[in-house]
Amino acid sequence: MVWVWREQWRSQLLGMFWGVAWMLALALMPAMIGRAIDRGLLQRSTSGLVTWAGVVLGLALFTALAGGMRHRSALTNWLAAAYITIQVTSRHSVRVGADLPRLIASGDVLAIGTTDVESLGNSFDIWARLSGGIVSTIVVAIIMLTTSLPLGLVVLIGVPVMMASTVLLLRPLRHRQDSYRELQGELSDQTVDIAQGIRILRGIGGEDSFSARYAAGSQRLRGIGIRVGRIESLLAAQEVLLPGLLTALVTWLAAHFALHGEMTLGQLVAFYGYASFLVLPLSFFGEAADEITRGHVAAERVVKLLRLTSPIKEPKSPTTPPPLGAELADAASDLTIPPGVFLAVACNEPDDAETLANRLARYVDDGEPTLGGVPLNALSVAVVRDRILLAGNGDRIFAGTLRTSLCGTTNAPNGVGADDTDDEADALVLAALHAASAEDIVAALDAGLDTEVEEKGRNFSGGQLQRLRLARALIADPEILIAVEATSAVDAHTEARIAERIGAYRVGRGRRAGEGPGADKRTTVLFTTSPLVLDHADVVAYVEDGRVVATGKHGDLLAKQRGYGALVTRGEDDAALDASNSAETGDGVDGVADVADNADGVARTGHGVAGAVDAGDGSDGLVGAANAGDNVDGVAGAGRGAAHAHDGSGGLVRAVDVGDDVDGVAGAGRGASDADDGADGLVRAADLGDSAEDAGDAPAGDAREGVLRA
């Protein structure tokens, strides 16, 4: 509060000046009326009456002027205090950055921007009236002392007594207001959570539970509010009762003195006017006590926010940044990102993707990420933010037109110069929307890019918002773009289009903006486990337990990395991958299958099918297992591995041709494209009629890549 006062001391002093002038004009009014009575009416002097009536009229006009200026200055002080607080908290929130939600509840931030700002404004608005009330009370007391010592002493003693009785209520008022404000912040935070997650709550049936929690919190807040209101009602009562008692006492004493000839009739009227006037400044004292107490509580909350610091520290002496086209690397994970590549990172743990992305963009300060060999923590935070952009699914879409939400309100998209037209800027925006497969979103809007976006993009679906976030990141055109699961909410066809277009778009933007060595390099890093995206990436890095264990093309990693294949295919090919390891043995399948007791096991694991690949005559055992009538489903599920089995898989083919009964053959039959002849056992298994419901849907020749490589 002291800092805000210092920032606006000139307007505060001006407001206090007009407040004092306004209250003094009101305080002198009873004296002038008394003079008009004594020197005009009682003395039957027309000139005296006109003179003092003119003085009263002049005071009335000056009071109106001073009151207007006082109100204008007080309102200026209110707005200045409120907006200075908003500006300071907003700027500090930006400096704290992405760590703000982890350091303070969103409900507290919301309450600062609403309740606390208003309370601080009121605490500065009251100073003009408070200063006028103090000065005018002192002036009235002096006038009354010079006119009647007893009446003057009554005022001088009575006013401090009333103020002391007000102070007694301030301490409990402050404590209760503090508790009220804290619980209000918690309840606001809970309101935000419920509003944002109402769909989820309805989906899991938790709506009633959260409603009951909110109702209970609301009742606690109501109870504290009532306790605050009780003290405020006592203050309000004091503002009327105590000045009223003082007025009655002064009026009675003045009338008593007038009856005994100790004062004139004009003085009696004046003293009544003084007593009535004192009600106003004394009410200001009670109001000021309440508003300043509220302002102090609000100021504590604002200071609490301003004391928050981001764990991302600005270096004392920032290092000169490396030239454009620098390599981004992270020693903690062994991830190296060459310039100008479209790199996909597949993490076996989703949390590793968030952790690694935040580290590479320096939203956390762990590990040792470097840009061009320079540690990120040695670079200015502004430089890191300018060159590396992290796009996530939690990023906010702001209200306003779609164009400004995508491009910002003042800055044109990167790559659009000052001499370029709005049409060229829109063309760049539309190109980014095309790369994000989001052009259909704009095409469906009546106003196109001028469509108003509602708060948090409520007029768009989840998949549309995800594509718009990606388009916004592409429009920003950073040197290094990092995105986490940027296609998780879209359908497969849209995802395929995005995967196909994004790399070419980034290359094209780099060529357009390229000036100087490395300036045309645009690096794109997508954290994803989608095979559609991984297949289009220039390089794929596979991360296990936070460290890169393999890099290469998607197909190569499928063939060589069992864990990678299980991750991107959701574990569907585990059996085929196991079986491929035994494909070279040739005789092993017969040996296992010939053992009667193990037929079920072979059928269950399906290794015999994968083992039949290139195994020559090795699939006879599978026939026997199928003849046993046990676990036909397992045989069918494992049948993917029979892609190139020349002598052993004919029965599987014919099982698919049968078109009924063998459950799972449809999904597994994809591997039977090159099968020539052989395992009639599956046909016989199908003839048994045992749960072969999906056999008719199997397309021949759609073999899984990993099995074909085996």
XYZ file of C-alpha atoms in Angstrom:
710
model
C 0.000 0.000 0.000
C 2.882 2.362 0.736
C 4.362 1.594 -2.685
C 1.060 2.331 -4.437
C 0.778 5.581 -2.475
C 4.252 6.574 -3.581
C 3.367 5.855 -7.188
C 0.337 8.180 -7.105
C 1.222 10.682 -4.385
C 0.460 13.678 -6.577
C -3.107 12.629 -7.302
C -3.523 11.614 -3.664
C -2.451 15.041 -2.443
C -4.744 16.700 -4.983
C -7.634 14.580 -3.782
C -6.855 15.411 -0.168
C -6.711 19.123 -1.026
C -10.151 19.063 -2.606
C -11.454 16.888 0.232
C -10.286 19.414 2.826
C -11.681 22.339 0.809
C -15.032 20.596 0.423
C -15.348 19.718 4.094
C -14.175 23.148 5.290
C -16.805 24.814 3.126
C -19.424 22.590 4.724
C -18.012 23.215 8.215
C -18.106 27.010 7.798
C -21.675 27.008 6.534
C -23.288 26.925 10.024
C -21.103 29.858 11.151
C -22.143 31.950 8.139
C -25.815 31.146 8.694
C -25.472 32.175 12.338
C -23.901 35.487 11.285
C -26.744 36.103 8.835
C -29.268 35.546 11.665
C -27.459 37.704 14.222
C -26.426 40.588 11.926
C -29.297 40.474 9.502
C -32.514 39.190 11.041
C -32.006 40.111 14.701
C -30.600 43.568 13.882
C -33.133 44.032 11.087
C -30.286 44.985 8.754
C -31.026 44.427 5.090
C -27.418 44.987 4.065
C -26.140 42.625 6.734
C -28.650 39.965 5.698
C -27.799 40.339 2.021
C -24.058 40.278 2.719
C -24.070 37.154 4.814
C -26.655 35.478 2.607
C -24.277 36.134 -0.308
C -21.453 34.551 1.668
C -23.626 31.493 2.318
C -24.459 31.294 -1.397
C -20.779 31.575 -2.319
C -19.893 28.802 0.111
C -22.641 26.645 -1.363
C -21.293 27.144 -4.882
C -17.728 26.490 -3.756
C -18.902 23.389 -1.897
C -20.474 22.063 -5.075
C -17.280 22.736 -7.055
C -14.962 21.314 -4.418
C -17.200 18.283 -3.936
C -17.132 17.528 -7.653
C -13.359 17.886 -7.847
C -12.954 15.808 -4.712
C -15.064 13.028 -6.194
C -13.145 13.213 -9.464
C -9.804 12.959 -7.676
C -11.023 10.154 -5.426
C -12.250 8.165 -8.414
C -8.912 8.747 -10.138
C -7.126 7.432 -7.059
C -9.435 4.417 -6.937
C -8.798 3.517 -10.564
C -5.068 4.216 -10.313
C -4.639 1.983 -7.268
C -6.706 -0.794 -8.827
C -4.998 -0.728 -12.216
C -1.509 -0.333 -10.796
C -2.192 -3.455 -8.755
C -3.460 -5.314 -11.819
C -0.457 -4.226 -13.881
C 2.051 -5.195 -11.211
C 0.491 -8.595 -10.546
C 0.066 -9.307 -14.267
C 3.682 -8.454 -15.068
C 4.947 -10.475 -12.156
C 2.760 -13.410 -13.187
C 4.349 -13.283 -16.630
C 7.816 -13.248 -15.067
C 6.956 -16.254 -12.927
C 5.657 -17.877 -16.092
C 4.461 -21.448 -16.433
C 5.303 -22.235 -12.807
C 2.598 -19.888 -11.487
C -0.182 -22.547 -11.348
C 2.127 -24.782 -9.305
C 2.956 -21.994 -6.835
C -0.459 -20.455 -6.168
C -4.043 -21.591 -6.565
C -5.930 -20.177 -9.527
C -8.741 -19.157 -7.161
C -6.356 -16.846 -5.287
C -5.262 -15.224 -8.533
C -8.895 -14.796 -9.543
C -9.767 -13.216 -6.198
C -6.828 -10.798 -6.501
C -8.118 -9.623 -9.872
C -11.625 -9.058 -8.518
C -12.167 -8.684 -4.773
C -8.679 -7.564 -3.717
C -8.323 -4.982 -6.463
C -11.626 -3.401 -5.452
C -10.657 -3.382 -1.784
C -7.335 -1.696 -2.522
C -9.067 0.897 -4.681
C -11.543 1.691 -1.885
C -8.727 2.094 0.638
C -7.211 4.859 -1.515
C -10.551 6.416 -2.434
C -11.346 7.094 1.230
C -8.278 9.281 1.865
C -9.776 12.414 0.300
C -12.837 12.258 2.552
C -10.860 11.110 5.592
C -8.398 14.003 5.390
C -11.246 16.480 4.886
C -13.086 14.999 7.863
C -10.033 15.261 10.148
C -9.252 18.873 9.214
C -12.879 20.029 9.342
C -13.419 18.375 12.739
C -10.385 20.209 14.134
C -11.588 23.529 12.656
C -15.095 23.085 14.080
C -13.655 22.221 17.497
C -11.524 25.404 17.442
C -14.524 27.558 16.438
C -16.610 26.051 19.213
C -13.804 26.536 21.748
C -13.501 30.221 20.892
C -17.262 30.629 21.132
C -18.005 28.383 24.115
C -15.292 26.583 26.016
C -17.559 23.807 27.412
C -18.991 22.985 23.991
C -15.557 22.997 22.417
C -14.275 20.595 25.079
C -17.254 18.309 24.486
C -16.279 18.023 20.841
C -12.538 17.656 21.525
C -13.179 14.880 24.051
C -16.123 13.213 22.339
C -14.477 12.705 18.940
C -11.415 10.773 20.245
C -13.670 8.642 22.438
C -15.772 7.684 19.428
C -12.661 6.906 17.380
C -11.293 4.745 20.215
C -14.508 2.737 20.335
C -14.134 2.179 16.583
C -10.537 0.972 16.952
C -11.663 -1.715 19.405
C -13.583 -3.377 16.583
C -10.771 -3.264 14.021
C -8.689 -6.193 15.288
C -11.502 -8.804 15.255
C -12.707 -7.326 11.968
C -9.308 -7.798 10.360
C -8.956 -11.408 11.547
C -12.406 -12.336 10.307
C -11.872 -10.588 6.984
C -8.570 -12.439 6.589
C -10.278 -15.802 7.192
C -13.093 -14.832 4.855
C -10.659 -13.859 2.107
C -8.652 -17.091 2.440
C -11.714 -19.315 2.270
C -13.070 -17.225 -0.604
C -9.897 -17.966 -2.589
C -10.214 -21.702 -1.893
C -13.850 -21.713 -2.930
C -13.069 -19.757 -6.101
C -10.409 -22.330 -6.938
C -12.919 -25.123 -6.426
C -15.425 -23.274 -8.625
C -12.894 -23.082 -11.444
C -12.138 -26.812 -11.120
C -15.818 -27.747 -11.236
C -16.537 -25.456 -14.181
C -13.605 -26.821 -16.175
C -14.265 -30.458 -15.340
C -18.061 -30.579 -15.383
C -18.120 -33.004 -18.329
C -15.757 -35.377 -16.575
C -17.718 -35.139 -13.332
C -20.918 -36.002 -15.138
C -19.211 -38.861 -16.917
C -17.926 -40.512 -13.743
C -20.962 -39.669 -11.642
C -19.085 -37.303 -9.327
C -21.332 -34.312 -9.876
C -23.325 -34.772 -6.666
C -20.189 -35.353 -4.588
C -18.484 -32.181 -5.789
C -21.726 -30.243 -5.485
C -21.985 -31.319 -1.856
C -18.362 -30.286 -1.232
C -18.982 -26.894 -2.783
C -22.187 -26.440 -0.797
C -20.356 -27.250 2.446
C -17.562 -24.783 1.613
C -20.122 -22.185 0.643
C -21.876 -22.569 3.978
C -18.570 -22.153 5.839
C -17.887 -19.007 3.837
C -21.400 -17.789 4.575
C -20.852 -18.318 8.297
C -17.602 -16.345 8.285
C -19.277 -13.679 6.152
C -22.021 -13.334 8.750
C -19.405 -12.920 11.488
C -17.702 -10.233 9.397
C -21.057 -8.602 8.790
C -21.797 -8.455 12.507
C -18.720 -6.365 13.200
C -19.341 -4.213 10.125
C -22.907 -3.661 11.318
C -21.559 -2.520 14.678
C -19.256 -0.106 12.874
C -22.157 1.160 10.786
C -24.259 1.569 13.922
C -21.470 3.501 15.597
C -21.239 5.788 12.565
C -24.830 6.869 13.247
C -25.329 6.383 16.988
C -22.209 8.013 18.433
C -22.284 11.127 16.231
C -26.025 11.346 16.939
C -25.390 11.248 20.685
C -22.701 13.898 20.325
C -25.053 16.061 18.258
C -27.825 15.714 20.813
C -25.450 16.599 23.663
C -24.033 19.671 21.901
C -27.523 20.857 20.878
C -28.867 20.462 24.435
C -25.913 22.337 25.928
C -26.174 25.110 23.336
C -29.905 25.507 23.995
C -29.216 25.601 27.733
C -26.611 28.340 27.270
C -28.935 30.307 24.978
C -31.753 30.212 27.566
C -29.372 31.629 30.150
C -28.210 34.345 27.802
C -24.703 32.931 27.408
C -24.976 32.833 23.589
C -27.083 34.435 20.875
C -29.787 32.842 18.797
C -27.501 32.861 15.767
C -24.810 31.048 17.746
C -27.377 28.486 18.872
C -28.334 27.794 15.270
C -24.637 27.641 14.358
C -23.851 25.160 17.128
C -26.741 22.978 16.045
C -25.313 23.125 12.532
C -21.843 22.182 13.847
C -23.269 19.219 15.713
C -25.217 18.056 12.669
C -22.178 18.546 10.459
C -19.986 16.394 12.729
C -22.105 13.358 11.853
C -20.549 13.401 8.383
C -16.814 13.420 9.234
C -17.344 10.998 12.104
C -19.046 8.568 9.713
C -16.004 8.917 7.471
C -13.805 7.724 10.344
C -15.780 4.499 10.701
C -15.882 3.942 6.957
C -12.143 4.568 6.688
C -11.445 2.032 9.440
C -13.395 -0.616 7.550
C -11.955 0.164 4.086
C -8.348 0.457 5.232
C -8.637 -2.846 7.094
C -10.013 -4.520 3.971
C -7.277 -2.921 1.890
C -4.595 -4.185 4.254
C -5.900 -7.756 3.996
C -6.003 -7.455 0.191
C -2.506 -5.985 0.103
C -1.165 -8.995 2.020
C -2.588 -11.300 -0.653
C -1.087 -9.225 -3.443
C 2.309 -9.176 -1.715
C 2.090 -12.957 -1.320
C 1.748 -13.234 -5.099
C 4.545 -10.732 -5.725
C 6.895 -12.739 -3.507
C 6.559 -15.784 -5.745
C 9.641 -16.418 -7.844
C 10.115 -18.718 -10.788
C 12.614 -21.561 -10.387
C 13.835 -20.565 -13.868
C 16.498 -18.029 -12.950
C 17.825 -15.377 -15.269
C 21.640 -15.691 -15.521
C 23.572 -12.770 -14.056
C 25.704 -12.505 -17.190
C 23.870 -14.165 -20.095
C 26.083 -15.928 -22.627
C 26.034 -14.844 -26.252
C 23.541 -17.160 -27.964
C 24.805 -19.567 -30.620
C 24.052 -18.827 -34.286
C 20.807 -19.988 -35.878
C 20.689 -23.617 -36.886
C 22.239 -24.844 -33.647
C 21.931 -28.382 -32.319
C 19.737 -28.952 -29.273
C 20.987 -31.693 -26.964
C 20.196 -33.110 -23.553
C 22.950 -35.008 -21.778
C 20.624 -36.411 -19.117
C 18.619 -38.350 -21.704
C 21.288 -38.665 -24.440
C 18.842 -36.998 -26.841
C 20.468 -35.013 -29.645
C 18.318 -32.992 -32.046
C 20.145 -31.986 -35.229
C 19.040 -28.720 -36.864
C 16.459 -28.823 -39.620
C 15.066 -32.310 -38.916
C 11.590 -33.606 -38.197
C 12.270 -35.708 -35.104
C 9.686 -37.875 -33.374
C 10.332 -38.988 -29.799
C 8.511 -42.073 -28.504
C 8.680 -42.491 -24.720
C 7.591 -45.703 -23.045
C 6.348 -43.615 -20.099
C 4.056 -40.620 -20.833
C 5.528 -38.679 -17.912
C 8.956 -38.907 -19.521
C 7.633 -37.046 -22.559
C 6.418 -34.116 -20.447
C 9.606 -34.070 -18.387
C 11.911 -34.173 -21.387
C 9.925 -31.575 -23.336
C 9.918 -29.170 -20.389
C 13.650 -29.674 -19.939
C 14.450 -29.037 -23.602
C 12.379 -25.837 -23.570
C 13.786 -24.821 -20.166
C 10.546 -24.816 -18.282
C 12.436 -26.766 -15.637
C 16.055 -26.336 -14.639
C 17.190 -29.922 -14.254
C 19.538 -31.878 -16.479
C 22.070 -30.207 -18.768
C 20.339 -29.263 -22.026
C 22.459 -27.246 -24.450
C 21.829 -25.235 -27.606
C 24.802 -25.228 -29.913
C 26.971 -26.389 -27.016
C 25.827 -23.488 -24.806
C 23.889 -24.523 -21.652
C 20.313 -23.262 -21.785
C 20.606 -21.923 -18.227
C 23.458 -19.677 -19.396
C 21.240 -18.010 -22.011
C 18.749 -15.261 -21.363
C 15.267 -16.673 -20.740
C 13.933 -14.352 -23.444
C 16.379 -15.826 -25.955
C 15.352 -19.377 -25.061
C 11.655 -18.514 -25.360
C 12.257 -16.808 -28.704
C 14.146 -19.734 -30.241
C 12.440 -22.727 -28.609
C 8.658 -23.007 -28.441
C 6.923 -25.713 -26.408
C 3.337 -26.394 -27.478
C 1.124 -28.506 -25.240
C -2.498 -29.593 -25.140
C -3.130 -27.450 -22.076
C -2.217 -24.206 -23.841
C -5.008 -21.642 -23.710
C -6.908 -20.359 -26.715
C -7.669 -16.704 -25.996
C -10.895 -14.821 -26.585
C -11.073 -12.409 -29.516
C -11.151 -13.019 -33.230
C -9.692 -16.280 -34.485
C -7.053 -14.288 -36.362
C -5.811 -12.484 -33.260
C -5.984 -15.679 -31.202
C -3.713 -17.394 -33.709
C -1.382 -14.492 -34.457
C -1.543 -12.222 -31.412
C -3.138 -8.801 -31.243
C -0.244 -6.666 -32.469
C 2.388 -8.862 -34.055
C 2.182 -10.225 -37.569
C 3.189 -13.849 -38.084
C 6.910 -14.476 -38.384
C 7.925 -14.202 -41.992
C 5.540 -11.320 -42.759
C 7.342 -8.006 -43.095
C 6.166 -4.443 -42.584
C 5.641 -4.010 -46.327
C 3.520 -7.119 -46.701
C -0.242 -6.820 -47.015
C -2.923 -8.268 -44.787
C -3.724 -10.745 -47.552
C -0.167 -12.071 -47.418
C -0.399 -12.418 -43.649
C -3.707 -14.266 -43.986
C -2.176 -16.506 -46.642
C 0.545 -17.464 -44.181
C -2.074 -18.152 -41.511
C -4.104 -20.297 -43.885
C -0.960 -22.199 -44.879
C -0.313 -23.030 -41.233
C -3.932 -24.086 -40.800
C -3.532 -26.347 -43.827
C -0.403 -27.915 -42.329
C -2.351 -28.564 -39.113
C -5.276 -29.931 -41.181
C -7.426 -27.188 -39.666
C -8.547 -25.366 -42.813
C -11.924 -27.077 -42.572
C -12.485 -25.367 -39.203
C -12.167 -21.914 -40.763
C -14.180 -22.936 -43.838
C -17.116 -23.920 -41.623
C -17.180 -20.503 -39.902
C -19.391 -17.803 -41.387
C -16.916 -15.031 -40.556
C -13.787 -17.078 -41.256
C -10.735 -15.733 -39.448
C -12.851 -12.859 -38.071
C -15.020 -15.252 -36.055
C -15.125 -14.397 -32.370
C -13.516 -17.033 -30.173
C -15.284 -17.554 -26.868
C -13.436 -17.850 -23.585
C -11.039 -20.829 -23.660
C -12.327 -21.625 -27.160
C -15.613 -23.062 -25.935
C -17.104 -22.800 -29.430
C -14.632 -25.407 -30.730
C -14.373 -29.123 -30.027
C -11.372 -30.745 -28.366
C -9.927 -31.968 -31.658
C -10.433 -28.575 -33.280
C -8.727 -26.820 -30.381
C -5.769 -29.171 -30.643
C -5.351 -28.392 -34.335
C -5.716 -24.655 -33.715
C -3.022 -24.817 -31.023
C -0.719 -26.578 -33.454
C -1.481 -24.011 -36.172
C -0.715 -21.188 -33.738
C 2.643 -22.759 -32.929
C 3.405 -23.105 -36.641
C 2.485 -19.464 -37.260
C 4.877 -18.371 -34.502
C 7.610 -20.078 -36.558
C 10.228 -20.733 -33.869
C 13.622 -22.082 -34.759
C 12.832 -25.195 -32.699
C 9.237 -26.320 -32.229
C 8.543 -28.927 -29.543
C 5.042 -30.384 -29.275
C 3.717 -33.060 -26.927
C 1.013 -35.406 -28.265
C -0.142 -32.753 -30.733
C -2.422 -35.207 -32.592
C -3.883 -37.243 -29.733
C -7.429 -35.826 -30.070
C -7.903 -36.150 -33.847
C -9.045 -39.060 -35.991
C -6.631 -41.269 -37.923
C -7.225 -39.614 -41.302
C -6.602 -36.137 -39.902
C -3.562 -37.376 -38.018
C -2.136 -38.849 -41.215
C -2.579 -35.550 -43.036
C -0.885 -33.613 -40.235
C 2.019 -36.062 -40.140
C 2.447 -35.775 -43.893
C 2.241 -31.967 -44.066
C 3.985 -30.613 -40.985
C 7.530 -31.519 -42.000
C 7.184 -29.992 -45.474
C 5.569 -26.869 -44.021
C 8.415 -26.288 -41.583
C 10.988 -26.736 -44.349
C 9.140 -24.216 -46.520
C 8.925 -21.648 -43.710
C 12.622 -22.040 -43.095
C 13.443 -21.373 -46.737
C 11.243 -18.278 -46.781
C 12.727 -16.779 -43.622
C 16.309 -17.944 -44.207
C 18.881 -15.157 -44.118
C 22.425 -16.118 -43.242
C 23.943 -19.443 -42.225
C 21.523 -21.703 -40.406
C 18.623 -19.259 -40.607
C 16.675 -21.588 -42.896
C 16.832 -24.484 -40.437
C 13.517 -25.280 -38.815
C 13.652 -28.105 -36.295
C 10.455 -29.907 -35.326
C 10.239 -32.284 -32.368
C 7.007 -34.186 -31.745
C 6.615 -36.389 -28.681
C 4.196 -39.091 -29.783
C 3.590 -42.823 -29.935
C 1.348 -42.685 -32.995
C 2.637 -44.959 -35.818
C 1.163 -42.548 -38.378
C 3.328 -39.697 -37.136
C 6.372 -41.822 -36.408
C 6.364 -43.211 -39.944
C 6.632 -39.699 -41.451
C 9.407 -38.461 -39.170
C 12.930 -38.059 -40.516
C 14.301 -39.661 -37.364
C 12.660 -41.432 -34.433
C 14.210 -41.526 -30.968
C 12.978 -44.253 -28.637
C 13.185 -43.387 -24.930
C 13.037 -45.930 -22.124
C 13.170 -44.868 -18.482
C 14.135 -41.335 -19.437
C 17.049 -42.216 -21.752
C 17.355 -42.697 -25.497
C 18.026 -46.366 -26.240
C 17.718 -46.297 -30.035
C 17.327 -43.905 -32.957
C 16.486 -44.528 -36.577
C 13.601 -44.795 -38.990
C 10.286 -46.069 -37.767
C 10.485 -49.313 -39.751
C 13.995 -50.094 -38.583
C 13.070 -49.604 -34.944
C 10.038 -51.849 -35.360
C 12.293 -54.623 -36.639
C 15.080 -54.204 -34.101
C 13.499 -52.882 -30.894
C 11.008 -55.176 -29.229
C 10.011 -52.539 -26.662
C 9.463 -49.946 -29.359
C 7.251 -52.292 -31.340
C 5.200 -53.137 -28.264
C 4.788 -49.413 -27.492
C 3.672 -48.162 -30.887
C 1.496 -51.207 -31.687
C 0.024 -51.314 -28.147
C 1.530 -54.766 -27.556
C -0.357 -56.460 -30.410
C 2.792 -57.812 -32.007
C 4.512 -59.188 -28.934
C 3.777 -62.772 -30.002
C 5.003 -62.181 -33.523
C 8.196 -60.557 -32.279
C 8.881 -63.477 -29.967
C 8.246 -65.957 -32.741
C 10.523 -64.167 -35.182
C 13.472 -64.922 -32.931
C 12.986 -68.666 -33.568
C 12.249 -68.427 -37.313
C 15.783 -69.437 -38.229
C 15.755 -72.747 -36.328
C 13.798 -74.762 -38.927
C 13.233 -77.904 -36.922
C 12.166 -76.474 -33.646
C 8.509 -76.160 -34.518
C 8.092 -79.825 -35.453
C 9.832 -80.871 -32.295
C 7.492 -78.939 -30.047
C 4.338 -79.709 -31.949
C 4.966 -83.425 -32.101
C 4.764 -83.674 -28.347
C 1.100 -84.398 -27.718
C 1.051 -82.896 -24.279
C 2.327 -79.570 -25.492
C -0.157 -79.006 -28.316
C -2.286 -76.750 -26.187
C 0.675 -74.694 -25.156
C 1.784 -74.196 -28.723
C -1.677 -73.100 -29.716
C -1.853 -70.795 -26.785
C 1.446 -69.007 -27.331
C 1.313 -69.025 -31.069
C 5.091 -69.303 -31.317
C 4.699 -72.268 -33.613
C 3.086 -70.084 -36.254
C 5.759 -67.422 -36.221
C 8.341 -70.110 -36.138
C 6.930 -71.498 -39.352
C 8.271 -68.498 -41.263
C 10.883 -69.763 -43.684
C 11.023 -72.952 -41.644
C 10.435 -75.270 -44.564
C 8.351 -78.135 -43.256
C 8.191 -76.836 -39.738
C 4.491 -76.164 -39.464
C 3.226 -79.720 -39.228
C 3.144 -79.403 -35.490
C 0.720 -76.526 -35.783
C -1.591 -78.798 -37.755
C -1.467 -81.262 -34.968
C -2.157 -78.607 -32.378
C -5.122 -77.420 -34.348
C -6.408 -80.973 -34.726
C -6.394 -81.251 -30.965
C -9.248 -78.778 -30.911
C -7.737 -76.778 -28.098
C -7.036 -73.047 -28.089
C -7.852 -72.457 -31.716
C -8.230 -68.777 -30.868
C -4.607 -68.627 -29.823
C -3.464 -70.245 -33.045
C -5.437 -67.777 -35.085
C -4.169 -64.795 -33.137
C -0.623 -65.887 -33.685
C -1.177 -66.577 -37.332
C 0.229 -63.222 -38.323
C 3.633 -64.796 -38.457
C 2.792 -67.133 -41.329
C 3.433 -64.531 -44.029
C 6.153 -66.290 -45.946
C 5.696 -69.903 -44.863
C 5.714 -71.817 -48.138
C 5.039 -75.330 -46.936
C 3.300 -74.881 -43.643
C 0.499 -72.319 -43.754
C -1.895 -73.350 -46.469
C -4.327 -74.522 -43.890
C -4.381 -71.060 -42.360
C -5.202 -69.587 -45.730
C -7.998 -72.010 -46.260
C -9.259 -71.319 -42.753
C -9.621 -67.686 -43.740
C -11.306 -68.729 -46.981
C -13.860 -70.750 -45.094
C -15.357 -67.433 -43.903
C -16.711 -68.641 -40.600
C -15.911 -69.991 -37.186
C -12.227 -69.452 -36.305
C -12.298 -66.533 -33.867
C -9.406 -64.176 -34.367
C -8.365 -65.548 -37.762
C -9.697 -62.371 -39.375
C -7.263 -60.184 -37.494
C -4.475 -62.678 -37.740
C -4.994 -63.718 -41.315
C -3.254 -60.623 -42.624
C -0.006 -62.487 -42.592
C -1.151 -65.237 -44.937
C -0.584 -63.363 -48.190
C 2.256 -65.475 -49.549
C 1.256 -68.805 -48.061
C 1.224 -71.597 -50.636
C 0.114 -74.857 -49.208
C 0.119 -76.996 -46.165
C -1.542 -76.888 -42.800
C -4.906 -78.493 -43.356
C -5.306 -78.787 -39.657
C -6.759 -75.304 -39.361
C -9.386 -76.164 -41.943
C -10.331 -79.116 -39.873
C -10.344 -76.909 -36.793
C -12.737 -74.607 -38.551
C -14.899 -77.549 -39.512
C -15.266 -78.346 -35.850
C -17.356 -75.151 -35.523
C -15.583 -73.946 -32.437
C -16.033 -70.139 -32.042
C -14.718 -69.077 -35.411
C -16.889 -66.018 -35.791
C -14.500 -63.517 -37.390
C -12.864 -65.639 -40.074
C -14.613 -64.036 -43.018
C -13.164 -60.530 -42.548
C -9.497 -61.308 -43.017
C -7.880 -59.471 -45.910
C -5.084 -61.431 -47.455
C -1.771 -59.712 -48.006
C -1.927 -57.028 -45.315
C 0.977 -58.375 -43.324
C 2.334 -56.504 -40.323
C 5.635 -54.875 -41.109
C 7.541 -56.472 -38.321
C 6.461 -60.007 -39.315
C 7.335 -59.405 -42.953
C 10.818 -58.371 -41.871
C 11.055 -61.530 -39.838
